[in-house]
Coordinates of C-alpha atoms (C1' of nucleotides) in Angstrom, one line a residue:
Chain A
V26 CA 0.0 0.0 0.0
S27 CA 2.8 2.4 0.9
A28 CA 4.4 1.3 -2.4
E29 CA 1.4 2.7 -4.2
K30 CA 2.0 6.1 -2.7
R31 CA 5.6 6.4 -3.8
Y32 CA 6.3 9.5 -5.9
H33 CA 8.5 7.4 -8.2
H34 CA 6.6 4.5 -9.5
G35 CA 9.6 2.3 -10.3
S36 CA 8.1 0.5 -13.2
L37 CA 5.7 2.9 -14.7
R38 CA 6.5 2.0 -18.3
A39 CA 5.5 -1.6 -17.8
A40 CA 2.5 -0.6 -15.8
L41 CA 1.3 1.8 -18.5
L42 CA 1.6 -1.0 -21.1
E43 CA -0.4 -3.3 -19.1
A44 CA -3.0 -0.6 -18.4
A45 CA -3.2 0.1 -22.1
L46 CA -3.8 -3.5 -22.9
D47 CA -6.6 -3.7 -20.4
E48 CA -8.1 -0.6 -21.7
I49 CA -7.9 -1.7 -25.3
A50 CA -9.5 -5.0 -24.5
V51 CA -12.5 -3.0 -23.2
V52 CA -12.9 0.0 -25.5
G53 CA -10.8 -0.9 -28.5
T54 CA -7.7 0.6 -30.0
S55 CA -9.3 3.7 -31.4
R56 CA -10.9 4.8 -28.2
L57 CA -7.8 4.4 -26.2
S58 CA -6.9 7.6 -24.5
L59 CA -3.6 8.3 -22.7
R60 CA -5.5 10.0 -19.9
E61 CA -7.4 6.8 -19.2
V62 CA -4.2 4.8 -19.3
A63 CA -2.7 7.1 -16.8
R64 CA -5.8 6.9 -14.6
R65 CA -5.6 3.1 -14.7
A66 CA -2.0 3.1 -13.7
G67 CA -2.7 5.6 -10.9
V68 CA -0.5 8.4 -12.1
S69 CA -1.2 11.9 -13.3
H70 CA -2.3 12.2 -16.9
A71 CA 0.9 13.9 -17.9
A72 CA 3.1 11.1 -16.6
P73 CA 3.0 8.9 -19.7
R74 CA 4.8 11.6 -21.7
H75 CA 8.0 10.6 -19.9
H76 CA 7.8 7.0 -21.3
F77 CA 6.0 7.4 -24.6
S78 CA 6.1 10.4 -26.8
D79 CA 2.6 9.9 -27.9
K80 CA -0.1 7.3 -28.4
G81 CA 1.7 5.9 -31.4
G82 CA 4.8 5.3 -29.3
L83 CA 2.8 3.3 -26.8
L84 CA 1.0 1.3 -29.5
T85 CA 4.4 0.5 -31.2
A86 CA 5.6 -0.9 -27.9
I87 CA 2.4 -3.0 -27.6
A88 CA 2.7 -4.3 -31.2
A89 CA 6.3 -5.3 -30.7
E90 CA 5.6 -7.2 -27.5
G91 CA 2.6 -8.8 -29.3
Y92 CA 4.7 -10.1 -32.1
R93 CA 7.2 -11.4 -29.7
V94 CA 4.6 -13.4 -27.9
L95 CA 3.0 -14.6 -31.1
A96 CA 6.3 -15.9 -32.4
E97 CA 6.8 -17.7 -29.2
V98 CA 3.5 -19.5 -29.0
T99 CA 3.4 -20.4 -32.7
E100 CA 7.0 -21.7 -32.5
R101 CA 6.0 -23.9 -29.6
A102 CA 3.0 -25.2 -31.6
A103 CA 5.3 -25.9 -34.6
A104 CA 7.8 -27.7 -32.4
T105 CA 5.2 -30.4 -31.5
G106 CA 5.5 -31.6 -35.1
R107 CA 1.7 -32.1 -35.5
G108 CA 1.7 -30.0 -38.6
L109 CA 0.4 -26.7 -39.9
V110 CA -3.1 -27.0 -38.4
D111 CA -1.6 -26.8 -34.9
V112 CA 0.2 -23.6 -35.8
G113 CA -3.0 -22.2 -37.2
L114 CA -4.9 -23.1 -34.1
A115 CA -2.1 -21.6 -31.9
Y116 CA -2.6 -18.3 -33.9
V117 CA -6.3 -18.4 -33.2
R118 CA -5.7 -19.1 -29.5
F119 CA -3.2 -16.2 -29.3
A120 CA -5.9 -13.9 -30.7
L121 CA -8.5 -15.1 -28.2
D122 CA -6.1 -15.0 -25.2
H123 CA -4.6 -11.6 -26.1
P124 CA -7.3 -9.6 -28.0
A125 CA -5.6 -6.3 -27.2
F126 CA -2.3 -7.4 -28.8
F127 CA -4.3 -8.8 -31.7
A128 CA -6.2 -5.6 -32.2
V129 CA -3.1 -3.5 -32.4
M130 CA -0.5 -5.6 -34.2
F131 CA -2.3 -5.7 -37.5
R132 CA -3.0 -2.0 -37.7
P133 CA 0.3 -0.7 -38.9
D134 CA -1.4 2.6 -39.6
V135 CA -1.7 3.4 -35.8
Y136 CA 1.9 2.7 -34.9
N137 CA 5.4 3.0 -36.3
P138 CA 5.9 -0.2 -38.4
S139 CA 9.5 0.4 -39.1
D140 CA 10.5 0.4 -35.5
G141 CA 13.5 -1.8 -35.1
V142 CA 12.5 -3.9 -32.1
L143 CA 9.1 -4.4 -33.7
A144 CA 10.3 -5.3 -37.1
E145 CA 12.6 -8.0 -35.7
A146 CA 9.8 -9.6 -33.7
R147 CA 7.5 -9.4 -36.7
D148 CA 10.1 -11.1 -38.9
D149 CA 10.5 -13.8 -36.3
A150 CA 6.8 -14.6 -36.3
A151 CA 6.7 -14.6 -40.1
G152 CA 9.6 -17.0 -40.1
V153 CA 7.8 -19.5 -37.9
L154 CA 4.8 -19.5 -40.3
L155 CA 7.0 -19.8 -43.5
N156 CA 8.9 -22.7 -42.0
A157 CA 5.7 -24.5 -40.9
V158 CA 4.3 -24.2 -44.4
A159 CA 7.5 -25.4 -46.0
R160 CA 7.5 -28.5 -43.8
E161 CA 3.8 -29.1 -44.5
F162 CA 4.4 -28.9 -48.2
G163 CA 7.6 -30.8 -48.1
V164 CA 9.5 -28.1 -50.0
D165 CA 12.2 -25.6 -49.3
A166 CA 11.2 -22.5 -47.5
S167 CA 12.4 -20.4 -50.4
D168 CA 9.9 -22.0 -52.8
D169 CA 7.4 -19.6 -54.3
V170 CA 4.5 -21.8 -53.2
V171 CA 5.5 -21.4 -49.6
R172 CA 4.8 -17.7 -49.7
D173 CA 1.5 -18.2 -51.4
G174 CA 0.6 -21.0 -49.0
A175 CA 1.6 -18.9 -46.0
I176 CA -0.6 -16.0 -47.1
A177 CA -3.5 -18.4 -47.6
A178 CA -3.0 -20.0 -44.2
W179 CA -2.4 -16.6 -42.5
A180 CA -5.6 -15.3 -44.2
M181 CA -7.7 -18.2 -43.0
T182 CA -6.6 -18.1 -39.4
H183 CA -6.5 -14.4 -39.2
G184 CA -9.9 -14.1 -40.8
F185 CA -11.4 -16.7 -38.4
A186 CA -10.0 -14.9 -35.4
T187 CA -11.2 -11.5 -36.6
L188 CA -14.7 -12.7 -37.4
W189 CA -14.9 -14.5 -34.1
L190 CA -13.6 -11.6 -32.0
N191 CA -15.9 -9.1 -33.7
G192 CA -19.0 -11.3 -33.0
N193 CA -19.6 -12.4 -36.6
L194 CA -19.7 -16.1 -35.8
D195 CA -22.1 -16.1 -33.0
F196 CA -24.8 -17.5 -35.3
A197 CA -23.0 -20.8 -35.3
G198 CA -24.1 -21.5 -31.7
E199 CA -20.7 -22.9 -30.9
P200 CA -19.3 -21.4 -27.6
D201 CA -15.8 -22.8 -28.1
A202 CA -14.0 -20.9 -30.8
L203 CA -11.1 -23.3 -31.1
R204 CA -13.4 -26.3 -31.7
L205 CA -15.2 -24.4 -34.4
A206 CA -11.9 -23.4 -35.9
A207 CA -10.6 -26.9 -35.8
R208 CA -13.7 -28.2 -37.6
A209 CA -13.6 -25.5 -40.3
F210 CA -9.8 -25.9 -40.9
A211 CA -10.3 -29.6 -41.2
V212 CA -12.4 -29.1 -44.3
V213 CA -9.3 -27.9 -46.2
P214 CA -7.5 -31.0 -47.5
S215 CA -3.9 -29.7 -47.7
L216 CA -4.1 -28.8 -44.0
R217 CA -5.8 -32.1 -43.0
D218 CA -3.6 -34.6 -44.8
Chain B
V12 CA -25.9 25.8 -57.7
S13 CA -29.3 27.2 -56.6
A14 CA -30.2 23.7 -55.7
E15 CA -27.4 23.7 -53.1
K16 CA -28.9 26.6 -51.4
R17 CA -32.4 25.1 -51.0
Y18 CA -33.5 25.0 -47.4
H19 CA -35.0 21.6 -47.9
H20 CA -32.3 19.3 -49.2
G21 CA -34.7 16.8 -50.8
S22 CA -32.5 13.7 -50.4
L23 CA -30.5 14.4 -47.3
R24 CA -30.7 10.9 -46.0
A25 CA -29.0 9.5 -49.1
A26 CA -26.5 12.3 -49.1
L27 CA -25.6 11.7 -45.5
L28 CA -25.0 8.0 -46.1
E29 CA -22.7 8.8 -49.0
A30 CA -20.9 11.4 -47.0
A31 CA -20.5 9.0 -44.1
L32 CA -19.0 6.3 -46.5
D33 CA -16.5 8.9 -47.8
E34 CA -15.6 9.9 -44.3
I35 CA -15.2 6.4 -43.1
A36 CA -13.0 5.5 -46.0
V37 CA -10.7 8.3 -44.9
V38 CA -10.7 8.3 -41.1
G39 CA -12.2 4.9 -40.3
T40 CA -15.4 3.9 -38.6
S41 CA -14.3 4.8 -35.1
R42 CA -13.3 8.4 -35.9
L43 CA -16.5 9.1 -37.8
S44 CA -18.3 12.1 -36.4
L45 CA -21.8 13.1 -37.2
R46 CA -20.7 16.7 -37.3
E47 CA -18.2 16.0 -40.1
V48 CA -20.8 14.0 -42.0
A49 CA -23.1 17.0 -41.8
R50 CA -20.3 19.3 -42.9
R51 CA -19.6 17.0 -45.9
A52 CA -23.2 17.0 -46.9
G53 CA -23.3 20.8 -46.5
V54 CA -26.0 21.0 -43.8
S55 CA -26.0 22.1 -40.2
H56 CA -24.6 19.7 -37.7
A57 CA -28.0 19.1 -36.1
A58 CA -29.6 18.1 -39.3
P59 CA -28.6 14.4 -39.3
R60 CA -30.8 14.0 -36.2
H61 CA -33.9 14.1 -38.4
H62 CA -32.8 11.0 -40.3
F63 CA -30.7 9.0 -37.9
S64 CA -31.3 9.0 -34.2
D65 CA -27.6 8.6 -33.5
K66 CA -24.3 7.3 -35.0
G67 CA -25.5 3.7 -34.5
G68 CA -28.5 4.3 -36.6
L69 CA -26.4 5.7 -39.4
L70 CA -24.0 2.7 -39.2
T71 CA -26.9 0.3 -39.2
A72 CA -28.2 1.8 -42.5
I73 CA -24.7 1.5 -43.9
A74 CA -24.2 -2.1 -42.9
A75 CA -27.6 -3.0 -44.4
E76 CA -26.8 -1.4 -47.7
G77 CA -23.4 -3.1 -47.6
Y78 CA -24.8 -6.6 -47.2
R79 CA -27.3 -5.9 -50.0
V80 CA -24.4 -5.0 -52.4
L81 CA -22.3 -7.9 -51.2
A82 CA -25.1 -10.4 -51.8
E83 CA -25.5 -9.0 -55.2
V84 CA -21.9 -9.1 -56.3
T85 CA -21.3 -12.6 -54.9
E86 CA -24.5 -13.9 -56.4
R87 CA -23.3 -12.6 -59.8
A88 CA -20.0 -14.3 -59.4
A89 CA -21.7 -17.6 -58.3
A90 CA -23.9 -17.4 -61.4
T91 CA -20.9 -17.6 -63.8
G92 CA -20.5 -21.2 -62.6
R93 CA -16.8 -21.0 -62.4
G94 CA -16.8 -22.3 -58.8
L95 CA -16.1 -21.2 -55.3
V96 CA -12.9 -19.3 -56.0
D97 CA -14.7 -16.8 -58.1
V98 CA -17.1 -16.1 -55.3
G99 CA -14.2 -15.7 -52.9
L100 CA -12.5 -13.3 -55.3
A101 CA -15.7 -11.4 -55.7
Y102 CA -15.8 -11.0 -51.9
V103 CA -12.2 -9.6 -51.9
R104 CA -13.1 -7.3 -54.8
F105 CA -16.1 -6.0 -52.9
A106 CA -13.9 -5.2 -49.9
L107 CA -11.4 -3.4 -52.0
D108 CA -14.1 -1.5 -54.0
H109 CA -16.1 -0.6 -50.9
P110 CA -13.7 -0.3 -47.9
A111 CA -16.2 1.7 -45.9
F112 CA -19.0 -0.9 -46.2
F113 CA -16.4 -3.6 -45.4
A114 CA -15.2 -1.7 -42.3
V115 CA -18.7 -1.3 -40.9
M116 CA -20.5 -4.5 -41.8
F117 CA -18.4 -6.9 -39.7
R118 CA -18.4 -4.7 -36.6
P119 CA -21.9 -5.6 -35.2
D120 CA -20.8 -4.0 -32.0
V121 CA -21.1 -0.5 -33.5
Y122 CA -24.6 -0.9 -35.1
N123 CA -27.9 -2.7 -34.4
P124 CA -27.4 -6.2 -35.7
S125 CA -31.0 -7.2 -35.2
D126 CA -32.4 -4.5 -37.4
G127 CA -34.9 -6.2 -39.8
V128 CA -33.7 -4.8 -43.1
L129 CA -30.1 -5.5 -42.2
A130 CA -30.8 -9.1 -41.1
E131 CA -32.5 -9.9 -44.3
A132 CA -29.7 -8.6 -46.4
R133 CA -27.1 -10.4 -44.3
D134 CA -29.0 -13.7 -44.6
D135 CA -29.2 -13.3 -48.4
A136 CA -25.4 -12.9 -48.5
A137 CA -24.9 -15.9 -46.3
G138 CA -27.2 -17.9 -48.5
V139 CA -25.1 -17.1 -51.6
L140 CA -22.0 -18.4 -49.8
L141 CA -23.6 -21.6 -48.5
N142 CA -25.0 -22.5 -51.9
A143 CA -21.7 -21.9 -53.6
V144 CA -20.0 -24.2 -51.1
A145 CA -22.6 -26.9 -51.4
R146 CA -22.2 -26.8 -55.2
E147 CA -18.4 -26.9 -54.9
F148 CA -18.6 -29.9 -52.5
G149 CA -21.3 -31.6 -54.5
V150 CA -23.5 -32.0 -51.5
D151 CA -26.8 -30.6 -50.2
A152 CA -26.7 -27.2 -48.6
S153 CA -28.0 -28.6 -45.3
D154 CA -25.0 -30.9 -45.0
D155 CA -22.9 -30.1 -41.9
V156 CA -19.7 -30.0 -44.0
V157 CA -21.2 -27.0 -45.9
R158 CA -21.3 -24.9 -42.8
D159 CA -17.8 -25.7 -41.8
G160 CA -16.6 -25.2 -45.4
A161 CA -18.4 -21.9 -45.6
I162 CA -16.7 -20.7 -42.4
A163 CA -13.3 -21.8 -43.7
A164 CA -13.9 -20.0 -47.1
W165 CA -15.3 -17.0 -45.4
A166 CA -12.4 -16.8 -43.0
M167 CA -9.8 -17.0 -45.8
T168 CA -11.3 -14.4 -48.0
H169 CA -12.2 -12.1 -45.1
G170 CA -8.8 -12.5 -43.6
F171 CA -7.1 -11.8 -46.9
A172 CA -9.2 -8.6 -47.5
T173 CA -8.6 -7.5 -43.9
L174 CA -4.9 -8.0 -44.0
W175 CA -4.6 -6.3 -47.3
L176 CA -6.7 -3.3 -46.4
N177 CA -4.8 -2.7 -43.2
G178 CA -1.5 -2.8 -45.0
N179 CA -0.2 -6.1 -43.7
L180 CA 0.6 -7.6 -47.1
D181 CA 2.6 -4.7 -48.4
F182 CA 5.8 -6.8 -47.9
A183 CA 4.7 -9.1 -50.8
G184 CA 5.5 -6.4 -53.3
E185 CA 2.4 -7.2 -55.3
P186 CA 0.5 -4.1 -56.2
D187 CA -2.6 -6.1 -57.4
A188 CA -4.5 -7.5 -54.5
L189 CA -6.7 -9.7 -56.6
R190 CA -3.7 -11.4 -58.3
L191 CA -2.1 -12.1 -55.0
A192 CA -5.4 -13.4 -53.7
A193 CA -5.9 -15.7 -56.7
R194 CA -2.4 -17.1 -56.3
A195 CA -2.8 -17.7 -52.5
F196 CA -6.3 -19.2 -52.9
A197 CA -5.0 -21.5 -55.7
V198 CA -2.7 -23.2 -53.2
V199 CA -5.8 -24.7 -51.4
P200 CA -6.7 -27.9 -53.3
S201 CA -10.4 -28.1 -52.6
L202 CA -10.8 -24.7 -54.1
R203 CA -8.6 -25.3 -57.0
D204 CA -9.9 -28.7 -58.1
Chain C
dT8 C1' 30.6 9.8 5.8
dG9 C1' 28.5 14.0 4.5
dT10 C1' 27.3 17.7 1.4
dA11 C1' 26.2 20.0 -3.1
dC12 C1' 24.3 19.6 -7.3
dA13 C1' 22.5 17.6 -11.6
dT14 C1' 19.2 14.8 -13.4
dC15 C1' 15.2 12.3 -13.7
dA16 C1' 10.1 11.1 -12.8
dG17 C1' 5.8 12.6 -11.8
dT18 C1' 2.3 16.6 -10.6
dG19 C1' -1.5 19.6 -11.3
dA20 C1' -3.3 23.7 -13.3
dA21 C1' -4.4 25.7 -17.6
dC22 C1' -5.3 26.0 -22.7
dG23 C1' -7.9 25.1 -26.9
dC24 C1' -10.4 21.7 -29.6
dG25 C1' -14.1 18.9 -31.6
dC26 C1' -17.5 16.3 -30.1
dG27 C1' -22.6 14.9 -29.0
dT28 C1' -26.7 16.8 -27.4
dT29 C1' -30.4 20.1 -26.5
dC30 C1' -33.5 23.7 -27.8
dA31 C1' -36.2 27.4 -29.5
dC32 C1' -36.4 29.0 -34.0
dT33 C1' -37.6 29.5 -39.1
dG34 C1' -38.2 28.1 -43.9
dA35 C1' -40.7 25.0 -46.9
dT36 C1' -44.3 21.7 -48.0
dG37 C1' -48.6 19.5 -48.0
dT38 C1' -53.5 19.2 -47.0
dA39 C1' -58.3 20.5 -45.6
dC40 C1' -61.9 23.3 -46.8
Chain D
dT9 C1' -58.4 29.0 -56.9
dG10 C1' -57.2 30.7 -52.5
dT11 C1' -56.4 30.6 -47.6
dA12 C1' -55.4 28.7 -43.0
dC13 C1' -53.0 25.6 -40.6
dA14 C1' -50.3 21.5 -39.4
dT15 C1' -46.3 19.1 -40.2
dC16 C1' -41.9 18.4 -41.5
dA17 C1' -36.8 19.6 -42.4
dG18 C1' -33.0 22.2 -41.3
dT19 C1' -30.7 26.2 -38.5
dG20 C1' -27.6 28.2 -35.2
dA21 C1' -26.5 29.2 -30.5
dA22 C1' -25.4 27.1 -26.3
dC23 C1' -24.0 23.5 -23.0
dG24 C1' -20.9 20.2 -20.8
dC25 C1' -17.3 16.7 -21.6
dG26 C1' -12.9 14.3 -22.3
dC27 C1' -9.2 14.8 -24.9
dG28 C1' -4.1 16.0 -26.1
dT29 C1' -0.7 19.2 -25.1
dT30 C1' 2.1 22.6 -22.6
dC31 C1' 4.4 24.4 -18.6
dA32 C1' 6.4 25.7 -14.3
dC33 C1' 6.7 23.0 -10.4
dT34 C1' 8.3 19.5 -6.8
dG35 C1' 9.8 15.1 -4.9
dA36 C1' 13.2 11.5 -5.4
dT37 C1' 17.5 9.6 -6.9
dG38 C1' 22.2 9.3 -8.2
dT39 C1' 26.9 11.0 -8.4
dA40 C1' 31.1 14.0 -7.7
dC41 C1' 34.1 15.4 -4.3

DNA sequence: TGTACATCAGTGAACGCGCGTTCACTGATGTAC
DNA sequence: TGTACATCAGTGAACGCGCGTTCACTGATGTAC
C-alpha cells in the first residue's frame, strides 16, 4: 500500500503498457486515451509523456511485444510436429487470449511499423509460419508456393480470429471458438492430410 | 448551384449516407463524427438527427446497404458457374471497392445487428456463400460440412481482405491484391480442383 | 561519511479543440376546406 | 383557386465533456568530491 504512494513509480513503463492492454480490451484501440491509461496506472495524466512520446509510441511498444509473444506461441506449436493446423490453431488461440495485442498488431497505420524492435519480432513470427508451411508442403522455405501458402494459411486463421472476435460467428451457436476453428480448418484438405 | 442553397435538401438521408461512407474511407469507422458527416453534406450539424437517431442508426443503415451489395456481387460471381474461387475473389473485390462498407459490416458492436432490413440482407449474403460451397462440394446445402466449409472459405477471403486493407501484405511487393489473392487461394486444393 | 548539485520522474493547473446533445427557431411543404 | 393551418426539415447558438498538449513545479535519486 505504501508502495502505491511512492512518488517514483519504479516500473511505470510496464504498468502503462499493461493498463493500455486492459483498456484496449475493453474499449478498443481507437478509443484508447492516454489519460485513461494514466488513470488506470494511478498516475497523473501527464506522466505517460516521460515514457511514450505519444499514443503511437505506446502502440508501437504494444505491437512489438505482441509479435514477440506470437512468435513464441506459434513456434511452440510448430515444435510439436503435428503440422500446420496446430500452428494455425495456436494463432487463433493467441488472438483469443490476447485480444488487445491482436487488435493493435495488424493495424500498422496506428503505430510505427519500421521500429527496429518491432520489425525484428514481426520477422521472427513470419519465419515461424513460413517454416511450418514449407514443412507441411515438403518443400524448401524459399519455394514460391510457400509464400502463397503462407498467405492463404495466414488469411484463414486471421480471418477466423477476426470474425470471431468481432462477434460475426455467434450465429454458429458454438461457444468454443477453437473447436469451431478446428472443424472449419479440417475441411481444407492440404491442411488435414 | 441554386439547388445547393435550398432550405430543404430533398434527399438528405442518401446524401448523409454517402458522406459517411466517404468519411469512413478516410478516417475509419471509429473516428467518424456526425458533425463531419453533416459538414460534408453541406448541412448544419444538427440536421442528421432528423434522419438518424444517432451514430449507431447511421451505421446500421450503412451495414444493411453493404450486405445488400455484397449479396448482389457474390451472387453474380456464383452465377458464372466457375466455382467457389470466383465467389471468394468477388468477396475480396467487394472489400477493395467498398472499404467503408467492409469496415462497418463486420463490426456488429457498432450498429444494431438485429435490425430487420439488415438481417434480411445479411441472410441473403450468407445464403449465396452456403449455396456456392454446397455446389463446390457436390452435397446438399444442409450438410454439416457445408457450414464448416463456408466458415473456412469466409475466414480465408475475409482474412485476406482485412490483412490487405490494413496494409499487412505490403511486404509481398504485389500491387494487385486480386492477383495475390488468386495465387494464394489456388494453393488450397479443394478450391482449385 | 557527508554535502552539493545535476538529473530524472511525476504533478497539477491551464489551454484550446471537436464532439454529442439540446432547444427554441424558421423556412418549406402538404393538405383540408 | 385561394387561404389557413399542421407538419416536416433544417438552423444556429449554447452547454458540458474528455481529450491532447504545454508548462512551471516538486519530490526522489544518483553522483562527484
